[in-house]
Amino acid sequence: MAQHFLLSAKARTLSVRKVMELSNSEAFTVFKELRWGAGDEVACPVCGTIGKHYFKPTRLQWQCKDCGHTFSVTSGTIFAFHKLPLRVYLAAIAIYTNAVKGISALQLARDLGVQYKTAFVLAHKIRESLMEKRDDAPLSGEIHMDGAYVNGHIRPKNKKEDRIDRRLAIHQKPNKRCVFVMRQKCQELAAGAVKTLTFVLKAENQTDVSNLADEFVKKGSVICADESNAYDPLHAKFETRRVNHSIEYRADDGTTNNLAESYFSRFRRMQYGQVHKFGNLYLANYANEAAYREDTRRWSNGEIFRDIVKKCARTLTNRDWCGYWQGNKRQAERLAF
């Protein structure tokens, strides 16, 4: 039997210890190269001019030749106005990279030796970068779809006569949400999915599912779904194959929904084993994080690290995460519709 990829040396190209051993100048160079590439040319975050701007080595800053604005390697990025050394941020991304089922803010705080509030905002800045730089190009080929509900559990009463029918709509929690996933199958045999898109809905319904399929699935694709009536309208638009999970996990013609179920397996383990509770304001970011981890499961940790740093370096400053603990929080959740 061939060795699993994650057990091979090719999967281990990054060490958190080596990242923490970086000097301030080395961490600066790493972030600079992943943001602007090798060489002396950088881009001014204000006017956008690319060139060899005036560099101030004592302050590790540049002054733009055109507009005169002074900027640093993190100016205009999700890490703008940072107070910790740059290598701490790189170490946080390295720890985040190695946590294949997610990481809690408490654990990240202990690993970095910072306060919980600092780790909480830092982890969410990374998730925000993954969300902002997500590839939303339409899927093609064989697409597996499914939905799973979160934040809807109602604890039953102690005595049977006091319990309610939790299946009825009138007894459902108003903050219950559906995480809807679409995964594109790899054309290679037994290679799993190659791309995952997630969305947050108030319920798994025909209107939203049909609209998402129209926008994010190319014509001519094959859709695999379960027996939910939310997928009934797709038969008129796509070749749609169904499997009735109340009877079987795999239809007689070979149809399964396993790629979507595989995603929810990692998503649930992130929920129960790490984060424990998803707030609706940032549920879309958590769902996308699990999708990113699924799509990069065959990358080395060094590749994932560089990709996340690039996304963070190219994500603009997000006001939702500037002064979060002072009350500057996102006002509305990120729903698909």
Short mmCIF file of C-alpha atoms in Angstrom, two decimals, residues 149 176-180 200-206 208-209 230 335:
data_model
loop_
_atom_site.label_atom_id
_atom_site.label_comp_id
_atom_site.label_asym_id
_atom_site.label_seq_id
_atom_site.Cartn_x
_atom_site.Cartn_y
_atom_site.Cartn_z
CA TYR A 149 -27.94 23.04 9.64
CA LYS A 176 -30.88 28.46 12.73
CA ARG A 177 -28.88 28.55 9.48
CA CYS A 178 -28.08 26.20 6.62
CA VAL A 179 -24.52 25.82 5.35
CA PHE A 180 -24.85 24.91 1.69
CA VAL A 200 -25.05 30.41 4.19
CA LEU A 201 -28.82 30.21 3.72
CA LYS A 202 -31.70 30.61 6.11
CA ALA A 203 -33.03 27.27 4.88
CA GLU A 204 -32.34 24.66 2.21
CA ASN A 205 -35.04 25.73 -0.28
CA GLN A 206 -35.76 25.48 -3.98
CA ASP A 208 -31.97 29.70 -3.24
CA VAL A 209 -30.56 26.38 -4.47
CA ALA A 230 -34.91 21.66 -2.68
CA LEU A 335 -26.01 35.41 3.61
#
